[in-house]
């Protein structure tokens, strides 16, 4: 039996602890099950050992650090991955890279994992020396490397929690925003509003912007009330998912091309196609029309639902 602390986060901690003790389940502190790859396909030279130690250091930083006060079982850890592609070696200890991250959560009574977050950060410059330990301080900016990793750890956790209970991820988004605030005077790009409309500043800005409230609600309804019931109540679950997606129309009209909406559909487009591939013809036509409006970037994918190209 698995007792999800994410599902029961709003129950008193004392009650949860007593249940855990009663069940005699082992408790793990770590929240993330993070796979890490560091690639350097364009970097010349035979000595790339620094990238191997960097990969190990990032793996340990993400997986061994306690990010929340909640207790996790081994089975409950959030599956996620980071792929860092080194594009340029600026100096012996300074690198220019991109970061591709993805996280997923299991769907109830299935072996399927639903992608929750799928995002590419193209502004990832950092310093790292071989065998260096990555240090992070939540109250100040220590380095761009640790701030980037901590920021996305909190975003991954916040997004995951939002799929289990309404607005459950807010405390972790607040921590991510603190990382952004601490980095405002740092020389590195990606933290400030004026630099771009697609950077880390705008992720947390969007999350706390009232315009995006329907997306927070959609994350919960889509996953917990929709996907988690899909195997037992297909028609009703699809109706709930359709309703949750329909609520995003207003965001698209108020903030077309917004980063947070883009991130959501980058994670969900293929899944939406699969969910509605067995729907009734009227449902298919409705969802294709709706998704083509609110997510035109993936419009050709949605055409596959009705057999189009």
Short mmCIF file of C-alpha atoms in Angstrom, two decimals:
data_model
loop_
_atom_site.label_atom_id
_atom_site.label_comp_id
_atom_site.label_asym_id
_atom_site.label_seq_id
_atom_site.Cartn_x
_atom_site.Cartn_y
_atom_site.Cartn_z
CA UNK A 1 0.00 0.00 0.00
CA UNK A 2 1.32 3.44 -0.93
CA UNK A 3 0.20 6.44 1.07
CA UNK A 4 0.76 9.55 -1.04
CA UNK A 5 1.80 12.51 1.09
CA UNK A 6 1.12 14.70 -1.93
CA UNK A 7 -2.52 13.62 -1.97
CA UNK A 8 -2.88 14.09 1.78
CA UNK A 9 -0.82 17.24 2.19
CA UNK A 10 -3.79 19.16 3.57
CA UNK A 11 -4.39 16.60 6.33
CA UNK A 12 -2.63 17.47 9.56
CA UNK A 13 0.99 16.34 9.61
CA UNK A 14 0.38 14.58 12.93
CA UNK A 15 -2.36 12.42 11.44
CA UNK A 16 -0.28 11.49 8.42
CA UNK A 17 2.67 10.60 10.65
CA UNK A 18 0.52 8.39 12.86
CA UNK A 19 -0.86 6.55 9.82
CA UNK A 20 2.65 6.04 8.48
CA UNK A 21 3.81 4.64 11.79
CA UNK A 22 0.76 2.37 11.95
CA UNK A 23 1.50 1.00 8.49
CA UNK A 24 5.22 0.66 9.34
CA UNK A 25 6.22 2.08 5.96
CA UNK A 26 9.78 3.28 5.36
CA UNK A 27 9.99 7.06 4.90
CA UNK A 28 12.39 8.75 2.49
CA UNK A 29 13.34 12.40 2.71
CA UNK A 30 14.17 13.06 -0.92
CA UNK A 31 11.48 14.21 -3.32
CA UNK A 32 13.10 13.88 -6.75
CA UNK A 33 14.08 10.88 -8.82
CA UNK A 34 16.07 12.94 -11.28
CA UNK A 35 18.04 11.50 -14.19
CA UNK A 36 20.84 13.76 -15.41
CA UNK A 37 22.74 13.83 -18.69
CA UNK A 38 25.48 16.29 -19.62
CA UNK A 39 26.28 16.30 -23.34
CA UNK A 40 29.05 18.19 -25.14
CA UNK A 41 28.79 17.23 -28.83
CA UNK A 42 30.40 20.39 -30.21
CA UNK A 43 33.21 20.80 -27.67
CA UNK A 44 36.63 19.98 -29.09
CA UNK A 45 39.34 18.22 -27.09
CA UNK A 46 39.80 14.79 -25.60
CA UNK A 47 39.63 15.74 -21.90
CA UNK A 48 35.95 15.91 -21.06
CA UNK A 49 36.22 14.54 -17.54
CA UNK A 50 34.90 17.82 -16.15
CA UNK A 51 31.54 17.05 -17.78
CA UNK A 52 31.43 13.66 -16.08
CA UNK A 53 32.02 15.17 -12.64
CA UNK A 54 29.51 17.92 -13.46
CA UNK A 55 26.88 15.29 -14.27
CA UNK A 56 27.56 13.51 -10.96
CA UNK A 57 27.47 16.78 -9.00
CA UNK A 58 24.12 17.79 -10.52
CA UNK A 59 22.67 14.31 -9.92
CA UNK A 60 23.66 14.47 -6.25
CA UNK A 61 22.40 18.05 -5.88
CA UNK A 62 18.96 17.26 -7.30
CA UNK A 63 18.43 13.85 -5.69
CA UNK A 64 20.12 14.10 -2.30
CA UNK A 65 18.83 17.49 -1.20
CA UNK A 66 15.62 17.75 0.84
CA UNK A 67 13.44 20.27 -0.99
CA UNK A 68 10.27 20.13 1.11
CA UNK A 69 9.18 19.35 4.66
CA UNK A 70 6.97 16.49 3.44
CA UNK A 71 7.83 12.83 3.84
CA UNK A 72 8.13 10.71 0.70
CA UNK A 73 8.20 7.00 0.10
CA UNK A 74 10.68 5.75 -2.47
CA UNK A 75 7.76 4.98 -4.82
CA UNK A 76 6.46 8.55 -4.51
CA UNK A 77 9.54 10.40 -5.68
CA UNK A 78 8.87 12.63 -8.66
CA UNK A 79 10.30 11.24 -11.89
CA UNK A 80 12.13 13.95 -13.79
CA UNK A 81 15.11 14.43 -16.07
CA UNK A 82 17.61 17.14 -16.94
CA UNK A 83 19.62 17.17 -20.15
CA UNK A 84 22.32 19.80 -20.25
CA UNK A 85 23.94 20.36 -23.63
CA UNK A 86 27.22 22.26 -23.46
CA UNK A 87 27.45 24.41 -26.59
CA UNK A 88 30.54 26.46 -25.79
CA UNK A 89 33.46 26.38 -23.37
CA UNK A 90 34.05 30.07 -22.69
CA UNK A 91 37.01 29.46 -20.36
CA UNK A 92 38.44 26.61 -18.30
CA UNK A 93 35.52 26.84 -15.83
CA UNK A 94 32.81 28.77 -17.69
CA UNK A 95 30.27 27.20 -20.02
CA UNK A 96 27.39 28.13 -22.29
CA UNK A 97 24.61 25.55 -22.43
CA UNK A 98 20.93 24.75 -22.79
CA UNK A 99 18.80 22.86 -20.29
CA UNK A 100 16.00 20.51 -21.33
CA UNK A 101 13.88 19.36 -18.42
CA UNK A 102 10.94 17.03 -18.11
CA UNK A 103 8.86 15.68 -15.24
CA UNK A 104 5.98 13.22 -15.05
CA UNK A 105 3.53 11.70 -12.61
CA UNK A 106 1.84 8.28 -12.55
CA UNK A 107 -1.79 7.92 -13.56
CA UNK A 108 -3.99 6.05 -11.08
CA UNK A 109 -4.54 2.34 -11.79
CA UNK A 110 -2.32 2.35 -14.89
CA UNK A 111 1.35 1.89 -15.76
CA UNK A 112 1.26 5.17 -17.67
CA UNK A 113 3.22 8.26 -16.64
CA UNK A 114 1.79 11.61 -17.72
CA UNK A 115 4.26 14.34 -18.67
CA UNK A 116 3.62 17.36 -16.46
CA UNK A 117 6.50 19.61 -17.48
CA UNK A 118 8.49 19.71 -20.71
CA UNK A 119 10.62 22.82 -21.10
CA UNK A 120 13.79 24.02 -22.83
CA UNK A 121 15.79 26.81 -21.17
CA UNK A 122 18.21 28.25 -23.71
CA UNK A 123 19.96 30.75 -21.39
CA UNK A 124 22.15 28.58 -19.22
CA UNK A 125 25.60 30.04 -18.68
CA UNK A 126 27.43 28.83 -15.58
CA UNK A 127 30.80 28.30 -13.92
CA UNK A 128 31.99 24.93 -12.68
CA UNK A 129 35.36 23.48 -11.73
CA UNK A 130 36.10 19.77 -11.81
CA UNK A 131 34.98 17.97 -8.61
CA UNK A 132 33.35 21.17 -7.32
CA UNK A 133 30.44 20.71 -4.90
CA UNK A 134 27.35 22.67 -5.93
CA UNK A 135 26.32 24.98 -3.09
CA UNK A 136 22.90 26.60 -2.69
CA UNK A 137 21.61 29.14 -0.17
CA UNK A 138 17.88 29.89 -0.29
CA UNK A 139 18.39 33.40 1.09
CA UNK A 140 21.04 34.64 -1.34
CA UNK A 141 22.46 34.15 -4.84
CA UNK A 142 25.41 31.75 -4.69
CA UNK A 143 25.92 30.79 -8.34
CA UNK A 144 23.95 30.63 -11.55
CA UNK A 145 24.34 26.85 -11.65
CA UNK A 146 22.84 26.21 -8.21
CA UNK A 147 20.14 28.87 -8.68
CA UNK A 148 19.06 27.36 -12.00
CA UNK A 149 18.88 23.85 -10.57
CA UNK A 150 17.06 24.94 -7.40
CA UNK A 151 14.61 27.07 -9.38
CA UNK A 152 13.58 24.17 -11.59
CA UNK A 153 13.51 21.72 -8.66
CA UNK A 154 10.90 23.95 -6.99
CA UNK A 155 8.96 24.38 -10.24
CA UNK A 156 8.93 20.60 -10.83
CA UNK A 157 7.67 19.98 -7.30
CA UNK A 158 5.10 22.78 -7.49
CA UNK A 159 3.71 21.54 -10.80
CA UNK A 160 3.53 17.99 -9.47
CA UNK A 161 1.68 19.05 -6.31
CA UNK A 162 -0.80 21.08 -8.37
CA UNK A 163 -1.88 17.90 -10.15
CA UNK A 164 -2.95 16.28 -6.87
CA UNK A 165 -4.74 19.12 -5.09
CA UNK A 166 -5.92 22.58 -6.09
CA UNK A 167 -3.11 25.15 -5.77
CA UNK A 168 -1.10 22.71 -3.65
CA UNK A 169 2.13 23.78 -5.34
CA UNK A 170 1.96 27.43 -4.25
CA UNK A 171 4.59 27.17 -1.45
CA UNK A 172 7.14 25.75 -3.89
CA UNK A 173 6.38 28.35 -6.53
CA UNK A 174 7.01 30.95 -3.82
CA UNK A 175 10.42 29.39 -3.22
CA UNK A 176 11.10 29.46 -6.96
CA UNK A 177 10.16 33.14 -7.03
CA UNK A 178 12.56 33.79 -4.14
CA UNK A 179 15.35 32.28 -6.27
CA UNK A 180 14.36 34.68 -9.07
CA UNK A 181 14.36 37.66 -6.70
CA UNK A 182 17.78 36.73 -5.30
CA UNK A 183 19.20 36.63 -8.84
CA UNK A 184 18.07 40.09 -9.94
CA UNK A 185 21.55 41.60 -9.51
CA UNK A 186 23.42 38.61 -10.88
CA UNK A 187 25.30 39.09 -14.17
CA UNK A 188 23.71 36.00 -15.72
CA UNK A 189 20.81 36.16 -18.17
CA UNK A 190 17.34 34.66 -17.72
CA UNK A 191 16.29 36.19 -14.42
CA UNK A 192 15.00 39.65 -15.32
CA UNK A 193 11.74 40.78 -16.93
CA UNK A 194 13.24 43.09 -19.55
CA UNK A 195 15.60 40.46 -21.03
CA UNK A 196 12.91 38.29 -22.63
CA UNK A 197 9.27 37.27 -22.37
CA UNK A 198 10.26 33.58 -22.27
CA UNK A 199 12.66 33.34 -19.34
CA UNK A 200 12.58 32.19 -15.72
CA UNK A 201 11.24 35.50 -14.44
CA UNK A 202 8.08 35.04 -16.50
CA UNK A 203 7.47 31.47 -15.34
CA UNK A 204 6.82 32.58 -11.76
CA UNK A 205 5.21 35.85 -12.88
CA UNK A 206 2.69 33.87 -14.90
CA UNK A 207 2.09 31.40 -12.08
CA UNK A 208 1.12 34.16 -9.63
CA UNK A 209 -0.65 36.37 -12.18
CA UNK A 210 -4.46 36.17 -11.60
CA UNK A 211 -4.94 35.85 -15.36
CA UNK A 212 -3.47 32.34 -15.12
CA UNK A 213 -5.74 31.11 -12.32
CA UNK A 214 -7.69 28.89 -14.78
CA UNK A 215 -4.45 27.07 -15.63
CA UNK A 216 -3.79 26.27 -11.96
CA UNK A 217 -7.32 24.88 -11.73
CA UNK A 218 -6.88 23.03 -15.03
CA UNK A 219 -3.75 21.26 -13.73
CA UNK A 220 -5.79 19.73 -10.91
CA UNK A 221 -8.98 18.91 -12.82
CA UNK A 222 -7.16 17.57 -15.88
CA UNK A 223 -4.97 15.18 -13.86
CA UNK A 224 -6.77 14.27 -10.64
CA UNK A 225 -10.40 14.40 -11.79
CA UNK A 226 -9.75 13.47 -15.41
CA UNK A 227 -6.72 11.28 -16.12
CA UNK A 228 -6.83 9.43 -12.81
CA UNK A 229 -10.38 8.27 -13.53
CA UNK A 230 -10.00 7.63 -17.25
CA UNK A 231 -9.68 3.85 -17.05
CA UNK A 232 -12.92 3.46 -15.08
CA UNK A 233 -15.11 6.30 -16.37
CA UNK A 234 -13.87 7.15 -19.86
CA UNK A 235 -16.75 9.35 -21.04
CA UNK A 236 -17.09 11.35 -17.82
CA UNK A 237 -13.33 11.74 -17.47
CA UNK A 238 -13.00 13.05 -21.02
CA UNK A 239 -15.79 15.50 -20.29
CA UNK A 240 -13.88 16.80 -17.26
CA UNK A 241 -10.66 17.06 -19.29
CA UNK A 242 -12.51 18.91 -22.07
CA UNK A 243 -13.98 21.30 -19.51
CA UNK A 244 -10.57 21.94 -17.96
CA UNK A 245 -8.99 22.66 -21.35
CA UNK A 246 -11.88 24.89 -22.36
CA UNK A 247 -11.15 27.09 -19.33
CA UNK A 248 -7.82 28.02 -20.95
CA UNK A 249 -9.50 29.92 -23.77
CA UNK A 250 -9.61 33.14 -21.75
CA UNK A 251 -5.89 32.95 -20.98
CA UNK A 252 -5.11 32.52 -24.66
CA UNK A 253 -7.25 35.51 -25.57
CA UNK A 254 -5.80 37.70 -22.78
CA UNK A 255 -2.19 36.50 -23.02
CA UNK A 256 -1.64 34.81 -26.41
CA UNK A 257 1.68 33.02 -26.67
CA UNK A 258 2.33 33.27 -22.92
CA UNK A 259 5.17 31.18 -21.57
CA UNK A 260 3.18 29.19 -19.01
CA UNK A 261 0.52 28.19 -21.53
CA UNK A 262 3.24 27.21 -24.00
CA UNK A 263 4.89 25.04 -21.35
CA UNK A 264 1.59 23.33 -20.55
CA UNK A 265 0.86 22.40 -24.15
CA UNK A 266 4.45 21.34 -24.85
CA UNK A 267 3.86 18.73 -22.15
CA UNK A 268 0.29 17.81 -23.08
CA UNK A 269 -0.22 18.03 -26.86
CA UNK A 270 0.61 14.40 -27.67
CA UNK A 271 -1.36 13.17 -24.67
CA UNK A 272 -4.44 15.14 -25.68
CA UNK A 273 -4.28 13.53 -29.12
CA UNK A 274 -4.15 10.07 -27.51
CA UNK A 275 -6.99 10.80 -25.07
CA UNK A 276 -9.40 11.85 -27.80
CA UNK A 277 -8.39 9.35 -30.46
CA UNK A 278 -11.14 7.00 -29.17
CA UNK A 279 -13.72 9.71 -28.51
CA UNK A 280 -17.08 10.10 -30.24
CA UNK A 281 -17.02 11.98 -33.57
CA UNK A 282 -18.70 15.08 -32.11
CA UNK A 283 -16.18 15.14 -29.26
CA UNK A 284 -13.32 14.84 -31.70
CA UNK A 285 -14.56 17.71 -33.83
CA UNK A 286 -15.07 19.90 -30.75
CA UNK A 287 -11.64 19.27 -29.26
CA UNK A 288 -9.81 19.76 -32.57
CA UNK A 289 -11.56 23.10 -33.10
CA UNK A 290 -10.89 24.21 -29.55
CA UNK A 291 -7.27 23.14 -29.39
CA UNK A 292 -6.48 24.64 -32.78
CA UNK A 293 -7.65 27.96 -31.35
CA UNK A 294 -5.88 27.95 -27.98
CA UNK A 295 -2.73 26.04 -29.06
CA UNK A 296 -2.13 26.81 -32.74
CA UNK A 297 1.54 25.77 -32.46
CA UNK A 298 0.47 22.13 -32.22
CA UNK A 299 -2.49 22.52 -34.59
CA UNK A 300 -1.27 19.85 -37.02
CA UNK A 301 -1.01 17.32 -34.18
CA UNK A 302 -4.60 17.89 -33.14
CA UNK A 303 -5.76 17.25 -36.70
CA UNK A 304 -4.64 13.65 -36.18
CA UNK A 305 -7.59 13.18 -33.79
CA UNK A 306 -10.03 13.32 -36.71
CA UNK A 307 -7.66 11.64 -39.16
CA UNK A 308 -6.42 14.85 -40.72
CA UNK A 309 -2.83 15.82 -41.45
#
